[in-house]
mmCIF file of C-alpha atoms in Angstrom:
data_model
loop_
_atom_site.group_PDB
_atom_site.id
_atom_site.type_symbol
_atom_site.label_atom_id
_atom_site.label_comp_id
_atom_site.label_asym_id
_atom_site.label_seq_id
_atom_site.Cartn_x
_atom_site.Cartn_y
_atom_site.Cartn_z
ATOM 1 C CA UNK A 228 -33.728 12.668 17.366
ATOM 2 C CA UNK A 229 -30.563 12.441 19.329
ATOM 3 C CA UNK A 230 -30.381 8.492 18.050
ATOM 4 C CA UNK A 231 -30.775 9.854 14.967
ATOM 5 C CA UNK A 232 -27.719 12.299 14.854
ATOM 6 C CA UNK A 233 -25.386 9.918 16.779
ATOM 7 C CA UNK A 234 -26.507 7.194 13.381
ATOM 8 C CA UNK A 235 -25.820 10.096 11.231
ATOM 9 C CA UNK A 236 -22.537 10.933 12.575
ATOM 10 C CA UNK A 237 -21.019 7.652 13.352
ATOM 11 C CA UNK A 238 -21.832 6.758 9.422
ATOM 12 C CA UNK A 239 -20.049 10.173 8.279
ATOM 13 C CA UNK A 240 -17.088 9.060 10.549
ATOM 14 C CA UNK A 241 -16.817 5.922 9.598
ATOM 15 C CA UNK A 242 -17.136 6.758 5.575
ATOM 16 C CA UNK A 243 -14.488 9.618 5.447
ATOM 17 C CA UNK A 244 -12.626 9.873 8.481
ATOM 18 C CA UNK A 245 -11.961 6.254 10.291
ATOM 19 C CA UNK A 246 -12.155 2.314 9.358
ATOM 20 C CA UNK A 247 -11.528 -0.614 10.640
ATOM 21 C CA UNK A 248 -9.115 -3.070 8.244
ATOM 22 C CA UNK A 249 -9.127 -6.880 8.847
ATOM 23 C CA UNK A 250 -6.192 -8.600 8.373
ATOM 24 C CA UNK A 251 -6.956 -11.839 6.105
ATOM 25 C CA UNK A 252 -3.370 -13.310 5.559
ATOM 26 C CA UNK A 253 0.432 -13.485 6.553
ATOM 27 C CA UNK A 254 1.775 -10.777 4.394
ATOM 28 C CA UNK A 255 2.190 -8.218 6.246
ATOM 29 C CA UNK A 256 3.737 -10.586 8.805
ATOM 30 C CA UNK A 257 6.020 -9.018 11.395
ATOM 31 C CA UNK A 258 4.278 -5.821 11.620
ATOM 32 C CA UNK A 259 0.485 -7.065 11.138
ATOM 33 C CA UNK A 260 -0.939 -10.340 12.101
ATOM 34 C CA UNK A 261 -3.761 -12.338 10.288
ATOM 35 C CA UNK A 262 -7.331 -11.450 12.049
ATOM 36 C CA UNK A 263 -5.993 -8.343 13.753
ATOM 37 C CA UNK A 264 -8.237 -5.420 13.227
ATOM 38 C CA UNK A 265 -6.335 -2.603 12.287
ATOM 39 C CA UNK A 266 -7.777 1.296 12.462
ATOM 40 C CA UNK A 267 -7.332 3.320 8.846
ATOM 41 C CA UNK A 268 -7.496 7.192 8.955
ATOM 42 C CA UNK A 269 -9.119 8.100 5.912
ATOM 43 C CA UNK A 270 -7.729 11.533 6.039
ATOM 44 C CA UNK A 271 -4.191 10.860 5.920
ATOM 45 C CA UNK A 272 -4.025 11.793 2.168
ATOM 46 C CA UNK A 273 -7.387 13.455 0.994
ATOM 47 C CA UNK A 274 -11.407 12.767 0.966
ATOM 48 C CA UNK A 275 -12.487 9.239 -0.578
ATOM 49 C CA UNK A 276 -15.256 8.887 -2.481
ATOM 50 C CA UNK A 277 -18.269 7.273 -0.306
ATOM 51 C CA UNK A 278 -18.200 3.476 -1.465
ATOM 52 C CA UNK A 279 -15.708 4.047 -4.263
ATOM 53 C CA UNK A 280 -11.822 2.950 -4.654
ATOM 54 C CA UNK A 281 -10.276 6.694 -5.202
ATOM 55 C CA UNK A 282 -10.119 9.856 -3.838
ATOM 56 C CA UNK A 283 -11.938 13.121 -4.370
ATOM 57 C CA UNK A 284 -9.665 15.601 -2.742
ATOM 58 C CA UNK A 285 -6.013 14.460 -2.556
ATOM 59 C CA UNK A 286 -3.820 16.997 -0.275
ATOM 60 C CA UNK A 287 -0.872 14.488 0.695
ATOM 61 C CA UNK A 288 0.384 11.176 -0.525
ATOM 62 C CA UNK A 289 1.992 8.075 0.946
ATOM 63 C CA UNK A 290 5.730 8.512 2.302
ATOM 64 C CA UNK A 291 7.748 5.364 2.307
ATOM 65 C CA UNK A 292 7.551 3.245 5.144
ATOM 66 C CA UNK A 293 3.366 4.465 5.323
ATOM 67 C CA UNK A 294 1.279 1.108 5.490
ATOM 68 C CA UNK A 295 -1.591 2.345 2.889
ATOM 69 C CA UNK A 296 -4.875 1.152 1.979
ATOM 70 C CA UNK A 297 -6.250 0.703 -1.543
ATOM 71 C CA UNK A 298 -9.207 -1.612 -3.060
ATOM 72 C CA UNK A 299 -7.750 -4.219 -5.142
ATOM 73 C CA UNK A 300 -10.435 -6.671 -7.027
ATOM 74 C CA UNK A 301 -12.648 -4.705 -4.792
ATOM 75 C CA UNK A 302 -11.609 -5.710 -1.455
ATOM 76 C CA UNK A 303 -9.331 -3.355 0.757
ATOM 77 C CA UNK A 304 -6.039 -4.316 0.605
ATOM 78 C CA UNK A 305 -3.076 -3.344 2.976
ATOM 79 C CA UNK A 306 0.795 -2.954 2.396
ATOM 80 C CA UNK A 307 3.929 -1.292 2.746
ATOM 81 C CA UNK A 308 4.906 1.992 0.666
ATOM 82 C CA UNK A 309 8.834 1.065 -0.376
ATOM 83 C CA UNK A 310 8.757 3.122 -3.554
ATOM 84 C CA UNK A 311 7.631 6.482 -4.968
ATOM 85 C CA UNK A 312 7.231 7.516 -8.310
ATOM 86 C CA UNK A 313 10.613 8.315 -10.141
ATOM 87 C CA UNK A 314 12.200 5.775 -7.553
ATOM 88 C CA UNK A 315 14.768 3.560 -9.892
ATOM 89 C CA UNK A 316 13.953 0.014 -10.035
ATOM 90 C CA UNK A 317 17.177 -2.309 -11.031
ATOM 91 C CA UNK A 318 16.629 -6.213 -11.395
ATOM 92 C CA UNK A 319 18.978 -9.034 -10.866
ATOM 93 C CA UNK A 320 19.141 -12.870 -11.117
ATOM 94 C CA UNK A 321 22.447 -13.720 -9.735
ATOM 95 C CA UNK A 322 20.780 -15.844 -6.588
ATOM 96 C CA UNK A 323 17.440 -15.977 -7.875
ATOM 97 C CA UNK A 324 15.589 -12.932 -8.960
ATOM 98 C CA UNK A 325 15.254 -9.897 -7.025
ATOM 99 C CA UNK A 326 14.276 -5.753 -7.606
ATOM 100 C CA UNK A 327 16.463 -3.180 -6.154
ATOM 101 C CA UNK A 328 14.180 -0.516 -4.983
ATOM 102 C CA UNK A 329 16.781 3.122 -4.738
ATOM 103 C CA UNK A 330 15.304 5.848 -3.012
ATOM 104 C CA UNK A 331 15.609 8.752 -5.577
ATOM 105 C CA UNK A 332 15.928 11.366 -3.058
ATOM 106 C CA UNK A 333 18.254 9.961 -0.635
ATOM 107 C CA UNK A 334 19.915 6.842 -2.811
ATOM 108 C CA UNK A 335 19.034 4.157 -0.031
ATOM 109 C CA UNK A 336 18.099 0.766 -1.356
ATOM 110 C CA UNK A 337 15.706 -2.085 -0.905
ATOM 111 C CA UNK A 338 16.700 -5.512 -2.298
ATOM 112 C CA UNK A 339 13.366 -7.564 -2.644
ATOM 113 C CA UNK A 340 12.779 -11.142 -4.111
ATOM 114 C CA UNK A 341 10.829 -11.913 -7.150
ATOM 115 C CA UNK A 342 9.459 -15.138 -8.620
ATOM 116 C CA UNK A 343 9.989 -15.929 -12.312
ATOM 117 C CA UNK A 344 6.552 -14.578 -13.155
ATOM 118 C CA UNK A 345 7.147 -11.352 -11.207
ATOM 119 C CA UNK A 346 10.553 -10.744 -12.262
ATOM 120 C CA UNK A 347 9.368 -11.282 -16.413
ATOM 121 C CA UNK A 348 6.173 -9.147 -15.762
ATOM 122 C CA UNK A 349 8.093 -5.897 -13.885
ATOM 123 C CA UNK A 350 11.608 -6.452 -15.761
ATOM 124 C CA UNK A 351 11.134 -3.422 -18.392
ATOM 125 C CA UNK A 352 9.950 -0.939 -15.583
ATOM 126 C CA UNK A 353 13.312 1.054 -14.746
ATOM 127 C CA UNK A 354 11.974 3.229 -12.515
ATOM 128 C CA UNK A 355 8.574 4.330 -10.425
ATOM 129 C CA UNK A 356 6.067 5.648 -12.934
ATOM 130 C CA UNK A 357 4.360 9.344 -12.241
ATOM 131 C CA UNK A 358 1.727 8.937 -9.871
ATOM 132 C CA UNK A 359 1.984 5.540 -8.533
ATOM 133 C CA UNK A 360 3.847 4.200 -5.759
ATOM 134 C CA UNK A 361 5.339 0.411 -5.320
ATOM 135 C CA UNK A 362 3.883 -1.387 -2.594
ATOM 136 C CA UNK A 363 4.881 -5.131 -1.000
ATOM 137 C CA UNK A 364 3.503 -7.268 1.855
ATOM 138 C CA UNK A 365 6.678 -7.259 4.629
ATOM 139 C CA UNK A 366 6.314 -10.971 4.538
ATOM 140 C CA UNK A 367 7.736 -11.002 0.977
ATOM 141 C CA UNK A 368 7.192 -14.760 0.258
ATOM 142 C CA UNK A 369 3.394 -14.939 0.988
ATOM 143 C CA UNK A 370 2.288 -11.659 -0.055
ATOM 144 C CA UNK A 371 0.231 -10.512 -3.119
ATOM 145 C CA UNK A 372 1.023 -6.862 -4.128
ATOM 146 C CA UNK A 373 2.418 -4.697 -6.643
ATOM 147 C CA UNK A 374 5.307 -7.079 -7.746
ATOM 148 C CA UNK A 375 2.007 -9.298 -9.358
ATOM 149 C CA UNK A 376 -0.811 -6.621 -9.762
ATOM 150 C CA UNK A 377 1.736 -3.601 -11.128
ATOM 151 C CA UNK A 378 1.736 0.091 -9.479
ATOM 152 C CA UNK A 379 -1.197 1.384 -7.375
ATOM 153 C CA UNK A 380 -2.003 4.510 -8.445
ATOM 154 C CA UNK A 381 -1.788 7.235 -5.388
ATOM 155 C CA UNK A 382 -5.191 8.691 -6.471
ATOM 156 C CA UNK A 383 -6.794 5.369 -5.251
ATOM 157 C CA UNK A 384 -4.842 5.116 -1.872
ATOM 158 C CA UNK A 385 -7.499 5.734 0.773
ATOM 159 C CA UNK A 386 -5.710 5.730 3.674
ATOM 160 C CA UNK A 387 -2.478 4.933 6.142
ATOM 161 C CA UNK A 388 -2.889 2.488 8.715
ATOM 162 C CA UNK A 389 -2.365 3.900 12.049
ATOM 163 C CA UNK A 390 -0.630 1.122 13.172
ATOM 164 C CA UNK A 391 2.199 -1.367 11.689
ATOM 165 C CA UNK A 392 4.138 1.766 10.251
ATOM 166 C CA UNK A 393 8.621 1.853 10.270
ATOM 167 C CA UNK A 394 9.724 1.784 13.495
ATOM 168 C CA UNK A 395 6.591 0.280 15.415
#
């Protein structure tokens, strides 16, 4: 009986309230390293759906700086929050071609590089949309993440990474 309840429990932890993330590639280099386990707290910003890729109760979302989890081609991807909605998005190609990323609340800016097909698929978004958020790998040249696969929407961020986060 007791086996029972411990099975029981450490299932219901590890389905709403903790996970463990593997690291597969260099994108989040600095911060994260490739084969690192990395603990998730499902709570951070509501109650996921057993098995699913969204949440069922959302009572926070990501901040910027937050290294979130979401399922992407349904695998669990992780990455850096650098924009919320309504955050303006301005593009250059003086020196190649780049987003500026301005924070809407607090006008502080993030310059990061795009590749052709980036820069021609994100070009006509001027700004955050409503309920998504703009996240990048920190090691912009070998990451996959929103600058190829568009916004993630905050409803289907499942979690923040307790570790890797501004400042670590």
């Amino acid at each position: 009986m007791l086996i029972a309840f411990g099975l029981c429990l450490g299932a219901a932890l590890k389905l709403f309230v903790f996970d463990i993330v593997l690291v597969s590639g260099a994108s989040m280099e600095q911060s994260l390293h490739k084969g690192e386990l990395i603990p998730v707290y499902k709570l951070a910003y509501g109650v996921a759906k057993p098995f699913g890729a969204e949440l069922l109760v959302r009572w926070a979302s990501p901040k910027r700086g937050d290294v979130v989890v979401f399922i992407v081609r349904g695998a669990p991807v992780i990455k850096r929050c650098v924009a919320l909605a309504g955050d303006a998005l301005e593009y250059s190609s003086d020196s190649g071609h780049s987003v500026r990323v301005t924070d809407a609340a607090h006008s502080r800016a993030l310059e990061i590089p795009l590749s052709e097909r980036q820069y021609q698929q994100m070009k006509y978004s001027s700004a955050v949309p409503d309920g998504t958020l703009f996240a990048v790998g920190d090691n912009y040249r070998e990451s996959v993440d929103s600058r190829d696969y568009g916004f993630v929407l905050v409803q289907r961020t499942l979690g923040k990474a307790l570790r890797g986060a501004s400042g670590e």
